[in-house]
CSV table of C-alpha atoms in Angstrom, one decimal:
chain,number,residue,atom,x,y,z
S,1,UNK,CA,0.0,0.0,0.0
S,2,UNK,CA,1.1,3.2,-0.7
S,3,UNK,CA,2.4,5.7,2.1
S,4,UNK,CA,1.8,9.2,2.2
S,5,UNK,CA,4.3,11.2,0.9
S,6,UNK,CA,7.4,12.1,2.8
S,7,UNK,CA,11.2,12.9,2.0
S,8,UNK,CA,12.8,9.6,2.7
S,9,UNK,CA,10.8,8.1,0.2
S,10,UNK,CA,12.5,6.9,-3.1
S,11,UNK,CA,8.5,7.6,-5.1
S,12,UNK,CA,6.4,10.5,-4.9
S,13,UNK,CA,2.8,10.9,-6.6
S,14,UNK,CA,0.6,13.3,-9.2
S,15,UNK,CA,-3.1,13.5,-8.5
S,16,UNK,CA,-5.8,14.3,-11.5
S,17,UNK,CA,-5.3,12.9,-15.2
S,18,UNK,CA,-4.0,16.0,-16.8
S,19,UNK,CA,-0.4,15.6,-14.7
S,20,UNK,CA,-1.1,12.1,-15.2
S,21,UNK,CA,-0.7,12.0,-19.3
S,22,UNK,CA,2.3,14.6,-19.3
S,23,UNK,CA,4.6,12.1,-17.1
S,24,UNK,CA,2.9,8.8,-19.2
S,25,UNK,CA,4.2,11.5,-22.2
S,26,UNK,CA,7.5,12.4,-20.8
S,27,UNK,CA,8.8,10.0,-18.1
S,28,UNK,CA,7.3,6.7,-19.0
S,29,UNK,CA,9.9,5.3,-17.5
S,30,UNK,CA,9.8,6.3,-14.3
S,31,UNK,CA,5.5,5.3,-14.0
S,32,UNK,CA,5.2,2.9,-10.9
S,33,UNK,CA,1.7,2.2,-10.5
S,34,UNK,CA,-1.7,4.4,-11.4
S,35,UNK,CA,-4.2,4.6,-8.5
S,36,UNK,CA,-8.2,4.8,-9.8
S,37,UNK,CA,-10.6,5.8,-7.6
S,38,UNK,CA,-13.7,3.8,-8.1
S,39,UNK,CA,-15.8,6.9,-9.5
S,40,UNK,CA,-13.3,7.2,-12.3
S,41,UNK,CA,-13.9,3.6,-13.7
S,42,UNK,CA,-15.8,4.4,-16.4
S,43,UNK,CA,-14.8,7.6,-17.4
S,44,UNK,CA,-12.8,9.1,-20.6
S,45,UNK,CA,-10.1,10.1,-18.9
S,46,UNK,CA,-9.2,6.8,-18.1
S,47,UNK,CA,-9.8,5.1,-21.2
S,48,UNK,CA,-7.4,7.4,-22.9
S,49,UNK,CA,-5.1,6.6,-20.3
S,50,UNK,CA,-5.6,3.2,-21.3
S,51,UNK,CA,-4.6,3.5,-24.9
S,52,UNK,CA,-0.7,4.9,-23.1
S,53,UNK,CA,-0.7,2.8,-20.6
S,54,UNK,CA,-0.4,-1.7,-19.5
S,55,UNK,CA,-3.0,-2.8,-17.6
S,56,UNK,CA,-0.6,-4.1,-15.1
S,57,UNK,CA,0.0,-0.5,-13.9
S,58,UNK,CA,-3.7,0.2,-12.4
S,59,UNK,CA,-4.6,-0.3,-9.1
S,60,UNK,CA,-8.1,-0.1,-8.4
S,61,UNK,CA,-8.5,1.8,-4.8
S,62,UNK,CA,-10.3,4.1,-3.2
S,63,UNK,CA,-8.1,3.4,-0.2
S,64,UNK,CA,-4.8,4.9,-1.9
S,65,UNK,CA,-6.4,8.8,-1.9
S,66,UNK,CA,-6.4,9.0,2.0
S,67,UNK,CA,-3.0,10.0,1.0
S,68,UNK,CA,-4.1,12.9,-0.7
S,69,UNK,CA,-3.5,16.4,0.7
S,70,UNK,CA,-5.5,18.2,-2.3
S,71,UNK,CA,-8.7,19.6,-1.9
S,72,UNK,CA,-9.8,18.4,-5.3
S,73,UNK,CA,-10.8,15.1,-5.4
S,74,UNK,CA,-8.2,13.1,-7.5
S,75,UNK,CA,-10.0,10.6,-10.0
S,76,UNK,CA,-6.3,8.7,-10.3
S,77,UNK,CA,-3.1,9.2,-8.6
S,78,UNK,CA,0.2,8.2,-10.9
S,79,UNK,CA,3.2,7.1,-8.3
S,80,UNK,CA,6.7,7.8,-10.2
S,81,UNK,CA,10.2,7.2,-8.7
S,82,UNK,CA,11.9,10.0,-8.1
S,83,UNK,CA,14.5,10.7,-10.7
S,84,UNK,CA,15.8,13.9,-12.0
S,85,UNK,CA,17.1,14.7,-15.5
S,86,UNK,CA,20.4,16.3,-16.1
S,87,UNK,CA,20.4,20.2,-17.7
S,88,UNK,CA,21.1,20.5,-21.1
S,89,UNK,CA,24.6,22.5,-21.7
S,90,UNK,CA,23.6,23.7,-24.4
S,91,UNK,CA,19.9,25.5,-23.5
S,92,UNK,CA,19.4,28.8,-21.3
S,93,UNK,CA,18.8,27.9,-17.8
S,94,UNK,CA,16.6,29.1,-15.3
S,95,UNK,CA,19.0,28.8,-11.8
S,96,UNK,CA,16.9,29.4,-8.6
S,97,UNK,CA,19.0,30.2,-5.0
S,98,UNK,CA,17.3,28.2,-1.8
S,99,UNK,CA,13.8,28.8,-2.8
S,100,UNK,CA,11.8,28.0,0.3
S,101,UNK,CA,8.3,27.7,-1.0
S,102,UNK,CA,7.3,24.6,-3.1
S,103,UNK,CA,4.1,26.3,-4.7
S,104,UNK,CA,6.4,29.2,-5.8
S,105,UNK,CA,8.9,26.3,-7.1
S,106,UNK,CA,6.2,25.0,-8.6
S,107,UNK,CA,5.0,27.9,-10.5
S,108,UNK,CA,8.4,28.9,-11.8
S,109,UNK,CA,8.4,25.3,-13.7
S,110,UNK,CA,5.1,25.8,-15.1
S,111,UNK,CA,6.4,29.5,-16.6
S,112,UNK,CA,9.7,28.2,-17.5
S,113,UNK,CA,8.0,25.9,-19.9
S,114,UNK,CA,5.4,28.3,-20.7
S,115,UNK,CA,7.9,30.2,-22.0
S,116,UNK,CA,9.8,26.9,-24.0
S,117,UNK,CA,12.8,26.6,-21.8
S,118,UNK,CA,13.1,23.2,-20.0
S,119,UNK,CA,15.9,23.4,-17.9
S,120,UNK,CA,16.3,24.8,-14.0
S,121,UNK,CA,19.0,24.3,-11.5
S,122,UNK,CA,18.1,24.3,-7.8
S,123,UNK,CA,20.9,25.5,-5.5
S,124,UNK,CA,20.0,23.4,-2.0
S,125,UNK,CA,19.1,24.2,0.9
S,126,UNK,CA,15.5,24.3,-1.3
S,127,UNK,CA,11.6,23.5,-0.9
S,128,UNK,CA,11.3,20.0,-1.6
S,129,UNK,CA,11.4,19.2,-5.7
S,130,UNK,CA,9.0,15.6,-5.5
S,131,UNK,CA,6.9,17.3,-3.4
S,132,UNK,CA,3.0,16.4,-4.0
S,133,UNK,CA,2.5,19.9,-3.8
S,134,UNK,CA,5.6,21.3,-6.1
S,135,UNK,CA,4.3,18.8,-8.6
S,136,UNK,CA,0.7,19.8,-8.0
S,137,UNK,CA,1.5,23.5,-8.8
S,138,UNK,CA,4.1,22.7,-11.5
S,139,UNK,CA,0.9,22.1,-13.3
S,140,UNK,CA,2.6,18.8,-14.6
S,141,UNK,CA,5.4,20.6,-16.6
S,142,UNK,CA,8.0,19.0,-13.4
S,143,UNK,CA,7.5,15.7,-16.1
S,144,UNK,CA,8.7,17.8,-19.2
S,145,UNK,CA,11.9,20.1,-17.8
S,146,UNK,CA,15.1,18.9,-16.9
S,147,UNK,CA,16.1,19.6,-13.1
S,148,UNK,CA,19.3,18.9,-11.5
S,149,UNK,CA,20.2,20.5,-7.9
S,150,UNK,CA,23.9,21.8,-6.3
S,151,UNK,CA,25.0,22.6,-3.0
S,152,UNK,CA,26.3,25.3,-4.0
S,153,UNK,CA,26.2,28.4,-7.3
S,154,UNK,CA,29.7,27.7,-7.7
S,155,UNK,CA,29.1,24.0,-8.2
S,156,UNK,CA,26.7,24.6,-10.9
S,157,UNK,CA,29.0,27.3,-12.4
S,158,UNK,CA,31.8,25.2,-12.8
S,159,UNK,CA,30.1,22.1,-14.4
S,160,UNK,CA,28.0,24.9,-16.6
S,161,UNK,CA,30.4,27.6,-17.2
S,162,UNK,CA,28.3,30.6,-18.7
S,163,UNK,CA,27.3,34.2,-18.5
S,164,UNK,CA,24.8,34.7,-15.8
S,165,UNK,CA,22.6,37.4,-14.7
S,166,UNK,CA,21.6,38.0,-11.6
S,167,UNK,CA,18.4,39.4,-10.5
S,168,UNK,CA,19.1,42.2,-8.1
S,169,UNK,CA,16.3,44.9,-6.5
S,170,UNK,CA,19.4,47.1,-6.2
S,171,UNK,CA,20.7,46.9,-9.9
S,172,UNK,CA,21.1,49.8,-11.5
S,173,UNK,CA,20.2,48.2,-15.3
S,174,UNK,CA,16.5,47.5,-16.1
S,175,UNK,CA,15.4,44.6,-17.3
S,176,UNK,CA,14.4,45.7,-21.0
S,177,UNK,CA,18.4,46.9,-21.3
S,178,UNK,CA,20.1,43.5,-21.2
S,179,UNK,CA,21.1,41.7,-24.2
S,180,UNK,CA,21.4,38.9,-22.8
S,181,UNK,CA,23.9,36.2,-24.5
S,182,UNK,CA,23.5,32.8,-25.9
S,183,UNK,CA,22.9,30.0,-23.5
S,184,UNK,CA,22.8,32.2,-20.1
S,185,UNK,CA,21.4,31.8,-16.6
S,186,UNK,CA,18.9,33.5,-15.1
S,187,UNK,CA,19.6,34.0,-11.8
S,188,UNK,CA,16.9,34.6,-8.6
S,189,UNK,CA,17.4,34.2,-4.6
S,190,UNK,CA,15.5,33.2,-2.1
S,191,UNK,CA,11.9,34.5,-1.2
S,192,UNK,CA,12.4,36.8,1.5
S,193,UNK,CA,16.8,37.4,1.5
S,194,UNK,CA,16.9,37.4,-2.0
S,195,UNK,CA,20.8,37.0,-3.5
S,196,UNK,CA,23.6,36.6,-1.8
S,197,UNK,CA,26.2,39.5,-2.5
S,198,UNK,CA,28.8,36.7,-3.3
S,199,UNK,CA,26.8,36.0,-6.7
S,200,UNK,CA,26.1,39.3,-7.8
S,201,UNK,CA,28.4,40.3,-10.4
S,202,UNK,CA,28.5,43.1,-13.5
S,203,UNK,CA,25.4,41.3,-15.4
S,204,UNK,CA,23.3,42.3,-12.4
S,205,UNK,CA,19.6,43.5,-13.4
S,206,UNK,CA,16.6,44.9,-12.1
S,207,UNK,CA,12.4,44.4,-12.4
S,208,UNK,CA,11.9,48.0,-12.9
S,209,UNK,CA,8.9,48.8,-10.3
S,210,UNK,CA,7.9,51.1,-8.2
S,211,UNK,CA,9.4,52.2,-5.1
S,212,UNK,CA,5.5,52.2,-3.2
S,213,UNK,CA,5.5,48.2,-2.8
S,214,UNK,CA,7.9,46.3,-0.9
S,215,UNK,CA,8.7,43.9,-4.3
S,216,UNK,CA,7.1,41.6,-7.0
S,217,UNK,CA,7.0,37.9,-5.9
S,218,UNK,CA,9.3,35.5,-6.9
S,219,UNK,CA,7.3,33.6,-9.0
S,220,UNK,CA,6.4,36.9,-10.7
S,221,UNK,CA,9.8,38.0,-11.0
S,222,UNK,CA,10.8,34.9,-12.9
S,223,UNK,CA,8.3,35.3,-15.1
S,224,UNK,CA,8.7,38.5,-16.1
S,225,UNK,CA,12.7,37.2,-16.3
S,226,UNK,CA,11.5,34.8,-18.8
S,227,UNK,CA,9.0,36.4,-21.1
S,228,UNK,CA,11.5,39.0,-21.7
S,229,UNK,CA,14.5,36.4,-22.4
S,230,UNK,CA,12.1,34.3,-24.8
S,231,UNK,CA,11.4,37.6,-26.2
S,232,UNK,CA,15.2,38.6,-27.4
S,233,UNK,CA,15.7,34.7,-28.9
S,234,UNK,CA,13.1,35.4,-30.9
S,235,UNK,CA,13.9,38.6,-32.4
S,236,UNK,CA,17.2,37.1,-33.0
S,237,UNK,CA,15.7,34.3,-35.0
E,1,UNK,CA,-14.1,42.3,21.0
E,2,UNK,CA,-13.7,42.3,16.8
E,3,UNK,CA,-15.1,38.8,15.5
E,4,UNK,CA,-13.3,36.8,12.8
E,5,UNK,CA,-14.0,38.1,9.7
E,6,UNK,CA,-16.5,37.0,7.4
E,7,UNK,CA,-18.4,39.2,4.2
E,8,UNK,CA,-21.3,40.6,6.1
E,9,UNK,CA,-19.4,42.9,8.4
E,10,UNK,CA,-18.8,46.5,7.9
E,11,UNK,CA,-14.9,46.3,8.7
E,12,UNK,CA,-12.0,43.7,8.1
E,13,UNK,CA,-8.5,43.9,9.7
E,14,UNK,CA,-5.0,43.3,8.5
E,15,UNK,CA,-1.9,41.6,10.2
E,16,UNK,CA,1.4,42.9,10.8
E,17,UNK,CA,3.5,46.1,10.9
E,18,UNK,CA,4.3,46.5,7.4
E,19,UNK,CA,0.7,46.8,5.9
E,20,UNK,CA,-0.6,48.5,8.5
E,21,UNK,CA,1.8,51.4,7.9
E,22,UNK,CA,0.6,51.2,4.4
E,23,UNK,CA,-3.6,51.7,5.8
E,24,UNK,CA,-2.4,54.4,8.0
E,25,UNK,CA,-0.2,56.4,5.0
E,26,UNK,CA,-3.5,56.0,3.0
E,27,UNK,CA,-6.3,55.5,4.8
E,28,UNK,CA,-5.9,56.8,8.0
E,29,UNK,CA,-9.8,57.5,7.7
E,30,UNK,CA,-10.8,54.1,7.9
E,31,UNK,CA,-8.3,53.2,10.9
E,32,UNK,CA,-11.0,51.9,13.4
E,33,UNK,CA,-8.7,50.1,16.0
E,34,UNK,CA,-5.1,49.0,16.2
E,35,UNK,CA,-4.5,45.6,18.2
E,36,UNK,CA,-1.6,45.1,19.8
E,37,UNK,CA,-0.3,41.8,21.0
E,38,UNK,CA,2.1,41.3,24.7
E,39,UNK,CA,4.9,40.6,22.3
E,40,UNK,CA,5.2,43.5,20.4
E,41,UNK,CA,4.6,46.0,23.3
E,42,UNK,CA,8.2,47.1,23.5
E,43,UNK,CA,8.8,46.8,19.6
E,44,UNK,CA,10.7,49.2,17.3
E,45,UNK,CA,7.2,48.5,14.8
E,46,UNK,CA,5.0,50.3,17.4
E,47,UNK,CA,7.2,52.4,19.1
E,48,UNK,CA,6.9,54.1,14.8
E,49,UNK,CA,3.7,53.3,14.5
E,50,UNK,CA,2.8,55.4,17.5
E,51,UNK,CA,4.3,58.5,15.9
E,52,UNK,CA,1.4,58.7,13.3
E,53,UNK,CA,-1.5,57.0,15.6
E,54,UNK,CA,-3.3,58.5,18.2
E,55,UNK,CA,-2.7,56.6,21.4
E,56,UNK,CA,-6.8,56.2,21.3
E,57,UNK,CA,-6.9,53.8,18.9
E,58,UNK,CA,-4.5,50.8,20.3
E,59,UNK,CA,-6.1,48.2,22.2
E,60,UNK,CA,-3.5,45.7,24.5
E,61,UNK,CA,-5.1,42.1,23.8
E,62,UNK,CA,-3.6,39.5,22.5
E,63,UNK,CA,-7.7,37.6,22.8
E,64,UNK,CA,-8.0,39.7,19.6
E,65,UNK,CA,-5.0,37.3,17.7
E,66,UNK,CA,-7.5,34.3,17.8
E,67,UNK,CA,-9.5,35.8,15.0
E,68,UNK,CA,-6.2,35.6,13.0
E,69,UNK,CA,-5.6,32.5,10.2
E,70,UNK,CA,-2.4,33.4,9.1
E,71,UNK,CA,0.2,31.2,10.0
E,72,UNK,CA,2.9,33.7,11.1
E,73,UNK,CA,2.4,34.8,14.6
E,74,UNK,CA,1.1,39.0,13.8
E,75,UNK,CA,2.5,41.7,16.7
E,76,UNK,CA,-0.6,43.9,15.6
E,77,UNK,CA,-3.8,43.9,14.4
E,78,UNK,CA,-5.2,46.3,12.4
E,79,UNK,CA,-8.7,47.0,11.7
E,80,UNK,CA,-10.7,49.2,9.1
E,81,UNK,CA,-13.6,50.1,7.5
E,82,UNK,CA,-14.6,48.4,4.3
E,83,UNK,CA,-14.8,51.2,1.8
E,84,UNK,CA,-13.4,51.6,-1.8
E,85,UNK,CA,-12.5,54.7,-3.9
E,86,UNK,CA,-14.0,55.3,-7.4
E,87,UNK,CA,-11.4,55.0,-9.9
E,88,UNK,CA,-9.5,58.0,-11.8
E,89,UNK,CA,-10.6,57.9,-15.3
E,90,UNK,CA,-7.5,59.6,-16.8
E,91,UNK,CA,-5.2,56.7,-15.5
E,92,UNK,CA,-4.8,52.6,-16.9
E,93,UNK,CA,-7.4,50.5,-15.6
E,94,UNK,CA,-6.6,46.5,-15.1
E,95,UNK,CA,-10.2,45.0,-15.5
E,96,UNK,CA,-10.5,41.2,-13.9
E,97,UNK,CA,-13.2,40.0,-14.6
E,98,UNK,CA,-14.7,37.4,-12.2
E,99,UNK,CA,-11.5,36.4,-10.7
E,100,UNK,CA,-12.5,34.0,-8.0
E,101,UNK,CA,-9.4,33.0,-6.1
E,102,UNK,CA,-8.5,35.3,-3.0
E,103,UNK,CA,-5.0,35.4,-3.3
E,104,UNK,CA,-4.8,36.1,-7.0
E,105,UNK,CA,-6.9,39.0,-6.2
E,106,UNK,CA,-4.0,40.4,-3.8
E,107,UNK,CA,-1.4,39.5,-5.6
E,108,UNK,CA,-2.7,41.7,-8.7
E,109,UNK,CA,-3.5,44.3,-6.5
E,110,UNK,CA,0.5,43.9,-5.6
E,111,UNK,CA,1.6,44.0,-9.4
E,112,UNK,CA,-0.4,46.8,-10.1
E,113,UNK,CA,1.5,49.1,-7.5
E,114,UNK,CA,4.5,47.5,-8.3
E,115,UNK,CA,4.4,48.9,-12.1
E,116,UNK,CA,3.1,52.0,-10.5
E,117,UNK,CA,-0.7,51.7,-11.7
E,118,UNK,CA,-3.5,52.4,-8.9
E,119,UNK,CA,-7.3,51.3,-10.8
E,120,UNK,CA,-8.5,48.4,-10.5
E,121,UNK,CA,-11.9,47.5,-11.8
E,122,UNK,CA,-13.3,44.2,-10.6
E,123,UNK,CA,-16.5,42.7,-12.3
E,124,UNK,CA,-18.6,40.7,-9.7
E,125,UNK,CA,-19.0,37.9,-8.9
E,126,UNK,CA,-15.8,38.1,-7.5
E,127,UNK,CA,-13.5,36.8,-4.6
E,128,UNK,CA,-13.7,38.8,-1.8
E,129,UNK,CA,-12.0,41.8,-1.8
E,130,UNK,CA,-12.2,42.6,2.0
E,131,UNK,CA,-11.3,39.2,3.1
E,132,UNK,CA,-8.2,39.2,5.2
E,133,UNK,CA,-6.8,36.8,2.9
E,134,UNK,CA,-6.8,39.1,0.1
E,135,UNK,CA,-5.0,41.9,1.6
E,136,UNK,CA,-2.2,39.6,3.2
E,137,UNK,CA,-1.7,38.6,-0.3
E,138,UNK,CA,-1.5,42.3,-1.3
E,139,UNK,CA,1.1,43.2,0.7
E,140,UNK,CA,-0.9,46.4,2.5
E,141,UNK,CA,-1.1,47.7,-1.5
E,142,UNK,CA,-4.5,47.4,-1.0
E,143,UNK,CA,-4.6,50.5,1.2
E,144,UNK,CA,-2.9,52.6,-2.1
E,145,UNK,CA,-5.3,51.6,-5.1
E,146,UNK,CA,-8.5,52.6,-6.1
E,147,UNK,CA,-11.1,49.5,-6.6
E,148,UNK,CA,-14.0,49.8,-7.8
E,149,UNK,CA,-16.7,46.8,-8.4
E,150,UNK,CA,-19.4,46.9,-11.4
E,151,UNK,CA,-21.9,44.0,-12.0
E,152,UNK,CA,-21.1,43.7,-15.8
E,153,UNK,CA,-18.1,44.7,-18.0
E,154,UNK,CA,-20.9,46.9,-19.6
E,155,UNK,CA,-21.9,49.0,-16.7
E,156,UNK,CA,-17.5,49.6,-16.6
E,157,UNK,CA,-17.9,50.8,-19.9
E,158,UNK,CA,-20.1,52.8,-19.8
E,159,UNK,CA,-18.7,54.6,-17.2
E,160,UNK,CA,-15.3,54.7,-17.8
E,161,UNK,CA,-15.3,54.7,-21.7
E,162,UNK,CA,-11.7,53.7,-23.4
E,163,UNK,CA,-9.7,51.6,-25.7
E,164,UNK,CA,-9.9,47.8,-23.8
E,165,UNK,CA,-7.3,45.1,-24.7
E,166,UNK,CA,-8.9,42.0,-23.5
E,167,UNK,CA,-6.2,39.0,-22.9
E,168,UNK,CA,-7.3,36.3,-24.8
E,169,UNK,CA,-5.2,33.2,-25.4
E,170,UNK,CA,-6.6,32.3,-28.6
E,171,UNK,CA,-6.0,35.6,-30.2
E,172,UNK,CA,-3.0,36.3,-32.8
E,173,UNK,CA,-1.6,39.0,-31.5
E,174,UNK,CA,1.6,39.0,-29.4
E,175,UNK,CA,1.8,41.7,-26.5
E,176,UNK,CA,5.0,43.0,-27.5
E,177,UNK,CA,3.2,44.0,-30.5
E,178,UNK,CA,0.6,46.1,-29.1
E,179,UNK,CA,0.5,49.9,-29.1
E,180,UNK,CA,-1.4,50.7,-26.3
E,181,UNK,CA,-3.9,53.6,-26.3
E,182,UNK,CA,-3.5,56.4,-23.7
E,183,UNK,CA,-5.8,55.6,-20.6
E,184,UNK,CA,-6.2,52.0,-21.9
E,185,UNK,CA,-8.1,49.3,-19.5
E,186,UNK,CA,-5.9,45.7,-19.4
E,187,UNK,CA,-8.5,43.0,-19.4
E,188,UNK,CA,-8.4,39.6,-18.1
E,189,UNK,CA,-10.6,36.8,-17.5
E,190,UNK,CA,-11.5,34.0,-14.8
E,191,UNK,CA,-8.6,31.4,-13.6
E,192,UNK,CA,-10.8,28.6,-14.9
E,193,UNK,CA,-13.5,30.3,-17.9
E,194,UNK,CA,-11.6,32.8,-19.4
E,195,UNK,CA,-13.1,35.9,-20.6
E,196,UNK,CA,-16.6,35.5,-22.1
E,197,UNK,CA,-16.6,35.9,-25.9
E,198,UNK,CA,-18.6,38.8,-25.3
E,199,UNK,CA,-16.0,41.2,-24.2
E,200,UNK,CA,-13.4,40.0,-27.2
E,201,UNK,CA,-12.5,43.0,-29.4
E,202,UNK,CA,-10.2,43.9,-32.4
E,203,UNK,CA,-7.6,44.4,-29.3
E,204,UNK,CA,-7.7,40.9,-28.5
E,205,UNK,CA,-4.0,40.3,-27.1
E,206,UNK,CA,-2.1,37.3,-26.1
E,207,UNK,CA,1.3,36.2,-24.6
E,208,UNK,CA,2.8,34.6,-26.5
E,209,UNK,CA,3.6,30.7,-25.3
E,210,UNK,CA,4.6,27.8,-25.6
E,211,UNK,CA,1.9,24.8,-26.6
E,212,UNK,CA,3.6,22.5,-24.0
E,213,UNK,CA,1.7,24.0,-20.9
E,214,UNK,CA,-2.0,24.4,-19.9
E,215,UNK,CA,-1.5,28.3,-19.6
E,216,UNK,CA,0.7,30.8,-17.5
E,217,UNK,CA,-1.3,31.1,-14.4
E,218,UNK,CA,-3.7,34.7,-14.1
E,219,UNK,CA,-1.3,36.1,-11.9
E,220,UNK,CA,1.4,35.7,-14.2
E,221,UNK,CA,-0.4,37.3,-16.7
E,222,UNK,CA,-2.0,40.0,-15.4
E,223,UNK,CA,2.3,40.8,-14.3
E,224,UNK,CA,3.3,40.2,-17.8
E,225,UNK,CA,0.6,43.0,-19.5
E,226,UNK,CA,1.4,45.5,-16.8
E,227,UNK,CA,5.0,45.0,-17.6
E,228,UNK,CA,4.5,45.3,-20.9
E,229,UNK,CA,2.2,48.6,-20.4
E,230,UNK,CA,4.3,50.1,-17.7
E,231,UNK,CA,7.8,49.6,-20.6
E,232,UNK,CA,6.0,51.5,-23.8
E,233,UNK,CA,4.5,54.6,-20.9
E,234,UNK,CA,8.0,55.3,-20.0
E,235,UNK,CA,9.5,54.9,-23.5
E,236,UNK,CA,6.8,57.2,-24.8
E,237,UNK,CA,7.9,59.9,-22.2
């Protein structure tokens, strides 16, 4: 039977069908078992899960969604192992610095691939990546980017050397000014400390906003850091 | 003794020092009492807070804090009136149109004041706007922006006539295209419906994305078009 979710373990779970086809789409592999609640058994969602999916893999259970920490009530419930994809070198990265808050990690997958990147470094301590509630807010786009965590920027930095920009409330150089170079790094810190000082460096930029609110959100920022990245790729196409 | 909160009172409160210096910068009008709880008694935050406040308004209890469900521990309690201020028709209006979650609501309310706009125009039904939750999520910027509520995007029109650009993910025009008009309105939809077809225009606008994900979440959004609005205002200038 399966436990509720917690750290230790080597799986971790997706509730509702749409998260459900993008990791049968995208990590395949990594598909333990698919949980159906019993008022799901005749419905379409499942039988197109079917046409993806052996048999073999169902478990028929109402049991298995005591788990469940959702307030939606999860027709199935896909159990994965917990594996993570190395970045690609050659792609822009999204790099986020001890983000604390798994919905906000969450988010910032579900923008990053909004936006057609697919790769993010974590820089640990970080909100838990497998969490049931990352995943849940990652909107099922965790399946379809590539993740791959460090102890520490420099780590990252020296397996992916590149030009990096930090985002920095204090920069002097607004957002719309950067031309940012091939295969860069965005750069963001932690919810409530932000950067260290030790990564800022001559790339930093700024959000331009005003000075009446205390700061855009994270999740926000890096969206904001992203549409205007995918925006300059595309120009240069 | 103040009661939780709930839609049918004439007042709501707010939670910590930081927003409440923002209701007493601008609306010190609707400051009806201050709560202050053991902790804070000998704190820098009301020690300050004191210099603007009237020593008639701050009541010692920390009974009050029960009302609170936010999960950090508040050293005061402020609580107000529920009133809203028309908006200024020769400013940009962001329109949302039946937004329904709470914390959305503040967020955009925090976006707005971050890319220095202050109208918002809310079309009901709605999430509430008073609800504690939604001005935790604002950050206290819901004490600087005007809100105003209409029953139909019509009755918005009619009243504050001007160019609309409603955001619309099945129209073919990318945002960084857009010229906006002077004293434009930014209008978006409902987290789950969309806009109704009814309010489409010519203006229809979309950000651009990738096919790979559902859709950038409403908060996102709305950050992305007041980004977008804020960047041509200043290059105009």
């Amino acid at each position: 039977m399966i436990k509720a979710y917690s750290k230790d373990l080597t799986y971790s779970y997706v509730e509702g069908f749409f998260p459900t086809f993008e990791l049968i789409k995208y990590r395949k592999d990594d598909l333990i078992a698919i949980y159906v609640n019993s008022d799901a058994i005749n419905s379409d969602g499942l039988n197109k899960l079917k046409d993806f999916v052996d048999e073999k893999y169902f478990i028929y259970s109402d049991k298995a969604f005591s788990i469940s920490k959702s307030k939606d009530n999860a027709h199935v419930l896909a159990v994965f192992k917990k594996k993570l994809k190395n970045l690609n070198k050659n792609d822009d990265h999204l790099v986020l610095v001890n983000p604390s808050d798994m919905g906000n990690l969450g988010n910032s997958m579900r923008s990053l691939l909004a936006f057609g990147f697919h790769n993010l470094a974590i820089i640990t301590p970080a909100a838990d990546i497998f969490n049931p509630k990352t995943i849940r807010a990652s909107m099922g786009s965790f399946f379809h980017i590539n993740i791959e965590t460090f102890s520490t920027f420099e780590e990252y930095l020296n397996k992916y050397s590149r030009e990096y920009y930090p985002f920095v409330l204090t920069s002097s150089k607004p957002l719309a000014d950067v031309k940012f170079k091939e295969k860069c790094a965005l750069v963001f810190g932690n919810e409530a400390t932000g950067l260290p000082t030790s990564i800022y460096n001559s790339n930093n930029v700024k959000i331009e906003q005003s000075d009446e609110v205390d700061s855009l959100n994270l999740t926000t920022s890096i969206a904001i850091g992203l549409y205007e990245l995918k925006k300059q790729k595309e120009s240069i196409k």
